[in-house]
Structures are given as structure tokens and as C-alpha cells.
mmCIF file of C-alpha atoms in Angstrom:
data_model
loop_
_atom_site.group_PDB
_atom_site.id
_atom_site.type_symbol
_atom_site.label_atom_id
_atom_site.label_comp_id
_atom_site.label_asym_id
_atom_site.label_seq_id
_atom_site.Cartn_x
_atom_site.Cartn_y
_atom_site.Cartn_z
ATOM 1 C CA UNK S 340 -27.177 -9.741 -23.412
ATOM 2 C CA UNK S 341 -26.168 -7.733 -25.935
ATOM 3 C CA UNK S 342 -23.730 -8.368 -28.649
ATOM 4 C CA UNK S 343 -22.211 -4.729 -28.123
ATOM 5 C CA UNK S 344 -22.427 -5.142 -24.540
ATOM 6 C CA UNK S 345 -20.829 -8.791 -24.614
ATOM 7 C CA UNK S 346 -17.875 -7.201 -26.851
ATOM 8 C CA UNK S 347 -17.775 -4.127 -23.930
ATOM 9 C CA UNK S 348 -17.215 -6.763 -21.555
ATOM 10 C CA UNK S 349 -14.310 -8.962 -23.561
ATOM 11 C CA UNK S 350 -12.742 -5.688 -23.965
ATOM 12 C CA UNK S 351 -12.623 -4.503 -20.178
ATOM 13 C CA UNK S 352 -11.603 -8.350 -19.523
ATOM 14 C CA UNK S 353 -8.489 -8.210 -22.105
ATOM 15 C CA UNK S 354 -6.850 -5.073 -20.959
ATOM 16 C CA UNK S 355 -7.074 -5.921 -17.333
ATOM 17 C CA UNK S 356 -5.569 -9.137 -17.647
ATOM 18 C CA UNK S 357 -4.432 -10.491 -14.249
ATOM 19 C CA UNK S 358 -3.394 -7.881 -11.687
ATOM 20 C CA UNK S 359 -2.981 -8.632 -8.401
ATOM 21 C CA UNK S 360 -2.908 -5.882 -5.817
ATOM 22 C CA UNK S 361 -0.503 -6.305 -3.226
ATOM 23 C CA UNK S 362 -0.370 -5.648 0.747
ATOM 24 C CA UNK S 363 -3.267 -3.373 0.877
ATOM 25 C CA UNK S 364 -1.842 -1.459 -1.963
ATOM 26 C CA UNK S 365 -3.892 -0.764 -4.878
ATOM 27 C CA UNK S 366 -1.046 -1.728 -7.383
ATOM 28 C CA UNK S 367 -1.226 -3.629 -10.402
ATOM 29 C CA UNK S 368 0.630 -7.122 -11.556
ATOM 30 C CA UNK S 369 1.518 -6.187 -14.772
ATOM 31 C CA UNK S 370 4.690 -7.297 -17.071
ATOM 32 C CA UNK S 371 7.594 -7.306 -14.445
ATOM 33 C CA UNK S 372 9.993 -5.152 -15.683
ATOM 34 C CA UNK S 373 14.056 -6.439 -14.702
ATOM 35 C CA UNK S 374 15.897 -2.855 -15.098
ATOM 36 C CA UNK S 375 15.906 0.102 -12.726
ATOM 37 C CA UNK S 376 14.433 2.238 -14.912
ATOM 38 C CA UNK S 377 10.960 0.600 -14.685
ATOM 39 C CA UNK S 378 10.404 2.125 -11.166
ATOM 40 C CA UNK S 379 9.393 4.982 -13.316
ATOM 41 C CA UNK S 380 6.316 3.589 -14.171
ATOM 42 C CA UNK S 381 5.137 2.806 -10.521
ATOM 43 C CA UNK S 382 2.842 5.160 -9.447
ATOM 44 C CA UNK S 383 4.261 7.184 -6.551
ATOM 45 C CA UNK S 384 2.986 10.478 -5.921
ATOM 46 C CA UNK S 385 0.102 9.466 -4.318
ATOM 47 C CA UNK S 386 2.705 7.034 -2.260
ATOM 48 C CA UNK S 387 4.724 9.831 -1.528
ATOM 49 C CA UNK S 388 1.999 12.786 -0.790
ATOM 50 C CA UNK S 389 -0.172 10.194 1.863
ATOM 51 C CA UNK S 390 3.459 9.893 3.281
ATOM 52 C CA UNK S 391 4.166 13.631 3.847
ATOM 53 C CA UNK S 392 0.383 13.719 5.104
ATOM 54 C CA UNK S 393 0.905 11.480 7.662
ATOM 55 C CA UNK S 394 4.115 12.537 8.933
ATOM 56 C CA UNK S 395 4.273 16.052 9.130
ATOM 57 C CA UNK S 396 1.030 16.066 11.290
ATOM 58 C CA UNK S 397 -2.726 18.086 10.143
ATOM 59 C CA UNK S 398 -1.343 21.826 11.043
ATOM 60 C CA UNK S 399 1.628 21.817 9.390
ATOM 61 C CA UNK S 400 0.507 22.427 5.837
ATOM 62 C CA UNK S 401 4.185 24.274 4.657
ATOM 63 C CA UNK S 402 5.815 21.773 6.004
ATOM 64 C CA UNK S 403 3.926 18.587 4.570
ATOM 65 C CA UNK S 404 4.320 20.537 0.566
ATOM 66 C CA UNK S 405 7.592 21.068 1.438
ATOM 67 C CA UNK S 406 8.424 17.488 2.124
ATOM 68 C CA UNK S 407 6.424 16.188 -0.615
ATOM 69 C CA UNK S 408 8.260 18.668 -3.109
ATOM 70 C CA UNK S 409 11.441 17.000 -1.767
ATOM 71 C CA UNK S 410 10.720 13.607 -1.895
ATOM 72 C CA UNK S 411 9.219 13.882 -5.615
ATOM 73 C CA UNK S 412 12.184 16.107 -6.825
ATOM 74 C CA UNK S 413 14.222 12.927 -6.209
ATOM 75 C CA UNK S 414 11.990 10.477 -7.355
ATOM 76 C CA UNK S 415 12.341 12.014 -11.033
ATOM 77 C CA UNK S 416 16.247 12.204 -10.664
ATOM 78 C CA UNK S 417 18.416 9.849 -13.016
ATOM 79 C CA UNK S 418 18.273 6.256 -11.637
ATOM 80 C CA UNK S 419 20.973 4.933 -9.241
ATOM 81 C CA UNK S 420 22.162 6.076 -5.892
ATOM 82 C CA UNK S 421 22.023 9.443 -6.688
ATOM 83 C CA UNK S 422 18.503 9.654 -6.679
ATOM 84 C CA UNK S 423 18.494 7.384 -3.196
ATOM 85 C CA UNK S 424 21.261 9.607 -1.357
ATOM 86 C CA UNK S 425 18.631 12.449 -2.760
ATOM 87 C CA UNK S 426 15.626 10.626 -1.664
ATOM 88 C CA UNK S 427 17.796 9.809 1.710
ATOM 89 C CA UNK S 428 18.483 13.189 2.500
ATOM 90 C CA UNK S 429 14.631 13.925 1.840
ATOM 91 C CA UNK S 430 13.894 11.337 4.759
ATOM 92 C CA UNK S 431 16.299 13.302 7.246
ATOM 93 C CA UNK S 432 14.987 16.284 7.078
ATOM 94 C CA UNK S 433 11.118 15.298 7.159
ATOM 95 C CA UNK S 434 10.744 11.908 8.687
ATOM 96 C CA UNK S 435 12.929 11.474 12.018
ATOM 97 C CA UNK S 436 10.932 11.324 15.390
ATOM 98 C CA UNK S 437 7.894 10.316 13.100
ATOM 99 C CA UNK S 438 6.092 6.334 12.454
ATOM 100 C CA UNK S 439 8.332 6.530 9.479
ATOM 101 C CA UNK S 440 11.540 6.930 11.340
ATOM 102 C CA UNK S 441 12.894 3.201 10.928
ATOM 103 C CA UNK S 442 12.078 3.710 7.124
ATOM 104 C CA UNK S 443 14.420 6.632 7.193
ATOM 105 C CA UNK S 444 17.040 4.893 9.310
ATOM 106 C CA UNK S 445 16.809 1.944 6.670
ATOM 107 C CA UNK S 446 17.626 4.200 3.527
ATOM 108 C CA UNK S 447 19.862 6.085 5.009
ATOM 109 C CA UNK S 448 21.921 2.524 6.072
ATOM 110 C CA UNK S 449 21.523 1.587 2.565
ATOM 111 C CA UNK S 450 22.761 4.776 0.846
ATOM 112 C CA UNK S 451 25.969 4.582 3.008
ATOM 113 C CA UNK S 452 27.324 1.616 1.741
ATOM 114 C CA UNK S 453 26.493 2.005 -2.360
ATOM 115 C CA UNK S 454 26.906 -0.798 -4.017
ATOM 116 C CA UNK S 455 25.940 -3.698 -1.619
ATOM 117 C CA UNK S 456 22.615 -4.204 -2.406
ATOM 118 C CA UNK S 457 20.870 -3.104 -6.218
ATOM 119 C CA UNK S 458 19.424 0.791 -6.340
ATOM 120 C CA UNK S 459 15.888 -1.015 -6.771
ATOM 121 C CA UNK S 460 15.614 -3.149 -4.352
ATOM 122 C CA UNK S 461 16.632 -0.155 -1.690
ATOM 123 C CA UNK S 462 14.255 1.675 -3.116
ATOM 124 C CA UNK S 463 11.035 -0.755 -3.311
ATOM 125 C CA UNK S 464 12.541 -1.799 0.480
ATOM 126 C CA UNK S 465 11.534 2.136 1.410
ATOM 127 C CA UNK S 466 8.628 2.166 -0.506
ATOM 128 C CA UNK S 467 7.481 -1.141 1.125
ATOM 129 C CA UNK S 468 8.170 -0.004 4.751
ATOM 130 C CA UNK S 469 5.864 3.197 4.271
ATOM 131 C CA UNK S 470 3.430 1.145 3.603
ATOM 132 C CA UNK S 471 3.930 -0.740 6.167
ATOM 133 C CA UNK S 472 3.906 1.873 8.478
ATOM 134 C CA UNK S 473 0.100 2.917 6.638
ATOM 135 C CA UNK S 474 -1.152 -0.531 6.588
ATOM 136 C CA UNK S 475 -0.298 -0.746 10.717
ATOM 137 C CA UNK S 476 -2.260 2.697 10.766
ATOM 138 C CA UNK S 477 -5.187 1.670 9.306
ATOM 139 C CA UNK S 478 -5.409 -1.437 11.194
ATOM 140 C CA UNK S 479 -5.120 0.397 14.284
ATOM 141 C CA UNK S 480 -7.678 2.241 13.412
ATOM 142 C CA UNK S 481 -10.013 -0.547 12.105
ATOM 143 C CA UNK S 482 -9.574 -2.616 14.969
ATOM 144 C CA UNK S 483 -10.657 0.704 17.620
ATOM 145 C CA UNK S 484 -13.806 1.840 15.350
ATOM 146 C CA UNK S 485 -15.112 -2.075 15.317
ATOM 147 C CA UNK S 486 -14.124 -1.823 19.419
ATOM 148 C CA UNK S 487 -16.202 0.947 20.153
ATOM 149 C CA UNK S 488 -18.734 -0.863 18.113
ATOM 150 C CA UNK S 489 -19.310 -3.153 20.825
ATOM 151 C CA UNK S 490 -21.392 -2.714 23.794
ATOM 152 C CA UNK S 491 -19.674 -1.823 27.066
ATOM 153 C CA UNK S 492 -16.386 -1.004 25.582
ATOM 154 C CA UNK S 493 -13.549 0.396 27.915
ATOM 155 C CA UNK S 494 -10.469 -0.238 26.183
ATOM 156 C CA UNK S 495 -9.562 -3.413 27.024
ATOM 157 C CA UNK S 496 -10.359 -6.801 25.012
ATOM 158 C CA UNK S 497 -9.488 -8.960 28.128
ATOM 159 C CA UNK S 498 -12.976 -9.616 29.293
ATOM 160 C CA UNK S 499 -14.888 -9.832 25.887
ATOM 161 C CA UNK S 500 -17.000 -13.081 25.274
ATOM 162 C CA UNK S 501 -16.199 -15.404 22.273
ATOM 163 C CA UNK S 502 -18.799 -14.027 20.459
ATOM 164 C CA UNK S 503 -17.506 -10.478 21.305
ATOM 165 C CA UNK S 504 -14.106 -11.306 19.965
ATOM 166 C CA UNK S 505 -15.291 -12.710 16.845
ATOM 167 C CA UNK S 506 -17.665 -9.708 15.900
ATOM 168 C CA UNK S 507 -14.760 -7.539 16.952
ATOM 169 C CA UNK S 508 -12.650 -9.785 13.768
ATOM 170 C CA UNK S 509 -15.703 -9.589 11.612
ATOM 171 C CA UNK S 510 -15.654 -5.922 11.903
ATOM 172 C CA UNK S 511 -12.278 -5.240 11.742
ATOM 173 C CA UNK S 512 -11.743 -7.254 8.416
ATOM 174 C CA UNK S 513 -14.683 -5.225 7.020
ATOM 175 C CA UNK S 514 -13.339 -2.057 7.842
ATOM 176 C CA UNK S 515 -9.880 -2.656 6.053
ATOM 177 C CA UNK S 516 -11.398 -4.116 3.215
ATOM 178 C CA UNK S 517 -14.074 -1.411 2.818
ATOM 179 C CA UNK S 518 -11.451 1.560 3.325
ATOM 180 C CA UNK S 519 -8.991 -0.005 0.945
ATOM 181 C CA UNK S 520 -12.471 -0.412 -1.772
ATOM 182 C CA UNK S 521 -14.148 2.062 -1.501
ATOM 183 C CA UNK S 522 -12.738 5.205 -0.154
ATOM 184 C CA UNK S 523 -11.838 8.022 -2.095
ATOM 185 C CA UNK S 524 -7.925 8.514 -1.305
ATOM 186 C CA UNK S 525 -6.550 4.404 -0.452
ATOM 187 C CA UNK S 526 -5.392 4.746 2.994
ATOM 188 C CA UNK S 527 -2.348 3.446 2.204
ATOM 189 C CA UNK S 528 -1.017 4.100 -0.854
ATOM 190 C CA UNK S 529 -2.855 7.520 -0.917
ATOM 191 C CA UNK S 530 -4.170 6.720 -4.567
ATOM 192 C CA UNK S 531 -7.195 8.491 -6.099
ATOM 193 C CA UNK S 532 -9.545 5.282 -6.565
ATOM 194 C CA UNK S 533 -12.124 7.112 -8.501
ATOM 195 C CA UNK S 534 -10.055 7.584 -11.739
ATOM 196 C CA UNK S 535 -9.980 3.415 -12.733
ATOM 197 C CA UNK S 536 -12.226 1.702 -15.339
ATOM 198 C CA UNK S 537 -13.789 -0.171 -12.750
ATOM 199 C CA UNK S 538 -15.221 2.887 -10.687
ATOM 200 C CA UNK S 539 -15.855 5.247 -13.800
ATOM 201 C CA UNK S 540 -18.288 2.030 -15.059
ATOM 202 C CA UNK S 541 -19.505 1.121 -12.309
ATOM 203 C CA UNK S 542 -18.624 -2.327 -11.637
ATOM 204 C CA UNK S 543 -18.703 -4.322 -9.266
ATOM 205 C CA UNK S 544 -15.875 -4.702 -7.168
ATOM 206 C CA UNK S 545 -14.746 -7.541 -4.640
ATOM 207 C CA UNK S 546 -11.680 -7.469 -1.761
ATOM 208 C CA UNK S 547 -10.258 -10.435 -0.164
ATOM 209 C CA UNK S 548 -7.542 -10.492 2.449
ATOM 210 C CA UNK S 549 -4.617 -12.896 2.076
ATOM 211 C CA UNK S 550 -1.910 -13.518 4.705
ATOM 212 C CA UNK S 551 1.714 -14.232 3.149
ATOM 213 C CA UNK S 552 4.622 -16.502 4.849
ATOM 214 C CA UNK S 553 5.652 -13.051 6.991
ATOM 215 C CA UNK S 554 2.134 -12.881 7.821
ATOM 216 C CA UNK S 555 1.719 -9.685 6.697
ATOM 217 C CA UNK S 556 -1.753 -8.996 5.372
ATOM 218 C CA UNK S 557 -2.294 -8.640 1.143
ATOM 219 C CA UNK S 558 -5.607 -7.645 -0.698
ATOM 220 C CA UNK S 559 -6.607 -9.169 -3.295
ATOM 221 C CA UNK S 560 -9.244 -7.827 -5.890
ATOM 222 C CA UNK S 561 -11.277 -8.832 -8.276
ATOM 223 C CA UNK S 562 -12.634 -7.725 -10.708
ATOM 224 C CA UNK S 563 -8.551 -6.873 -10.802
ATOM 225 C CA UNK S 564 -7.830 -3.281 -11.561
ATOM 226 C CA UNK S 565 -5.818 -2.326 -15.075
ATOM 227 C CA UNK S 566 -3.469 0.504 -13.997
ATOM 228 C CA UNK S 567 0.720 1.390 -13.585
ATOM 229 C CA UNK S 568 3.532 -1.516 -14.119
ATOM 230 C CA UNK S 569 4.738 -2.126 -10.309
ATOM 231 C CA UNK S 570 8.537 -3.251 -11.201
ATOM 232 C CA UNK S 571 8.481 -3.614 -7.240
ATOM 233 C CA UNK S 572 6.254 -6.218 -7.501
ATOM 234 C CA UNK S 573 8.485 -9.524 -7.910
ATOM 235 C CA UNK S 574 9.701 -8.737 -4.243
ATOM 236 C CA UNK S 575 6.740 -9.106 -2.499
ATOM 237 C CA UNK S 576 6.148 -12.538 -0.545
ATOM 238 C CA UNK S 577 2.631 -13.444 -1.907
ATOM 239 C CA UNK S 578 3.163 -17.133 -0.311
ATOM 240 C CA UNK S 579 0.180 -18.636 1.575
ATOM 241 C CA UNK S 580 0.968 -18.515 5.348
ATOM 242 C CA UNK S 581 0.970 -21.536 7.555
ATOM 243 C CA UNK S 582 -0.226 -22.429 10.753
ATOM 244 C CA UNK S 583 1.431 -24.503 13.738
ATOM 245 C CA UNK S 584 -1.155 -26.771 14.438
ATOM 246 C CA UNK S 585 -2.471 -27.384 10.858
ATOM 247 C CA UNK S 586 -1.205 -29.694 8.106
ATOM 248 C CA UNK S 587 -2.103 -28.790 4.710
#
């Protein structure tokens, strides 16, 4: 190797640092930032645009820009529950009778009572459930592609064979973790993947699932990506999760 090339390589090490990239979310652990204003530097247009996407349904194109335009003209408000009531009012008018209706019915709970809970953790709370409600998608939708992989499928898992089930695992895992590597928009967060140092260089990338205490499912990648602070970050469970019958 190289000595430019090793230097190249210390370089792209040093400004990555450790991220960590949380519940199938291709966000960053960066310096945790304590104040509300540091929810400005999470990345959330791409958060907010797959949300509008989803929700307002594939011929409804007025109505999706129109919600998105809503929900980002209150992201950028001043910080507080001004910008949440804003945000609130956003989610009544765009996401009730929709997969994100609970996520509505949670902010607008929270707005009501100002000054119970902090302005951030409301809004990382509604940021988390949206992608919540995308992560559920996509497994859905991982878990029918790798049923209709297998022969003889008719829509029920009852009668599969052990070896049946397990490929049916096997290709469900490797459908999450290739959509949340490798596709162009992340089918949760709705980020633009191809933008990063690590796709512009080519590197080689690796995805790993981890289950946390609420067994919800995280991903974890390495080489780990360099991009926005996530101030939401230090609420997410990132705890190992147990198992009844096993003693660690």
C-alpha cells in the first residue's frame, strides 16, 4: 500500500469517528448535543418528504407537496412549542385515517398540555414513531417478497417445514438489510444514500441487525457513515435484548 493511499485511509477513518446508525435509520452518532436547538442539525427533509410519500397515497401528488411544504415550514420555525403546535396542526390536516395516525394523535396529546414534557423529546417521540410506522412497512414487505420466494406459497406460514421457516428468516433479514444498504432513497428515513463518502468512494459497506430491550430492530453499520449530528439520538434504547429461556 501506498503511503498516499494509507494517509487517504487515516483520513476517511478520523472524520467518521464512531457513528452508529440507529433503528433502521441511516443517522449518525455524533457529539450529542443537550439544547433544543440542536434538532436543527438532524437531517429531516428526507424524514419528512418519505412521510408525506407514504401517507398521502401514489395519485395524490398536490396533496403529498402540500403536506410536505407544511410539515417543513414548521420544522424551520423558532424552537419550542410553537413550532410543535405548528408541526401538530401539520399532522391534522395530512395524517388522520393514515399508518401515521397514532403519531398524529401522540403530538397532538403532547402539544395540549405545554410544558409537561421538554419540546425535544415530543419532537424526537414524533420523529421516532414515523419511523416506526416505515420500519413496520418495510418489514411487511420483506417478510411477503422472501414468502413468495418459497415454493408453494399461499399466504399462510402455518404449514411451512423448519427449513421453510428458516429460509423464510434468512431472506427476510437480507431484504431489510439490503434495502436499508443499498437502495437509493432509505426506506425509512427517505435519505438519499448516494451522496456519503462511503458510496461516492466506493467502499465497502457492512449492515448488521441488533434487537434493543423493546425489541425493536436497530442497524448497525460499518464502515460507520460520517454525516448530520442526531441530538435525538441519546433517547434511543440501544440495550441488548434478552431472552426468557437464556442466561447470559
Amino acid at each position: 500500500m501506498t503511503r498516499a493511499a494509507l494517509v487517504v485511509i487515516l483520513i476517511l477513518f478520523s472524520i467518521s469517528s464512531v457513528n452508529f446508525v440507529d433503528s433502521l435509520v441511516q443517522d449518525n452518532w455524533g457529539k450529542i448535543l443537550g439544547t433544543f436547538n440542536a434538532i436543527k442539525q438532524v437531517k429531516i427533509p428526507e424524514l419528512l418528504n418519505q412521510l408525506c410519500n407514504q401517507s398521502q397515497g401514489s395519485n395524490a401528488n398536490l396533496r403529498r407537496d402540500a403536506c410536505y411544504g407544511c410539515f417543513y415550514r414548521a420544522s424551520i420555525l423558532p424552537q419550542g412549542f410553537s413550532m410543535l403546535a405548528a408541526m401538530s396542526t401539520c399532522a391534522d390536516d395530512y395524517l388522520n385515517n393514515t399508518n401515521y395516525g397514532h403519531c398524529q394523535a401522540y403530538l397532538r396529546n403532547a402539544t395540549s398540555m405545554p410544558n409537561t414534557r421538554s419540546p425535544m423529546l415530543i419532537y424526537c417521540s414524533f420523529l421516532e414513531c414515523i419511523r416506526q410506522v416505515n420500519k413496520n412497512s418495510l418489514l411487511r414487505e420483506c417478510v411477503d417478497e422472501a414468502a413468495r420466494m418459497l415454493p408453494g406459497f399461499h399466504g399462510s406460514y402455518a404449514n411451512y417445514t423448519s427449513v421453510q421457516v428458516a429460509q423464510l428468516f434468512v431472506n427476510a433479514t437480507a431484504c431489510v438489510l439490503a434495502k436499508t444498504r443499498c437502495s437509493f432513497t432509505n426506506p425509512v428515513t427517505g435519505e438519499i444514500q448516494d451522496a456519503d463518502i462511503v458510496n461516492r468512494l466506493h467502499l465497502p459497506s457492512l449492515n448488521a441487525i441488533l434487537v434493543n430491550t423493546d425489541y425493536d430492530i436497530n442497524i448497525v453499520q460499518v464502515p460507520f457513515r460520517h454525516g448530520s449530528v442526531d441530538a435525538c439520538t441519546k433517547y434511543r434504547n440501544v440495550h441488548q435484548a434478552i431472552w426468557p429461556s437464556v442466561v447470559c
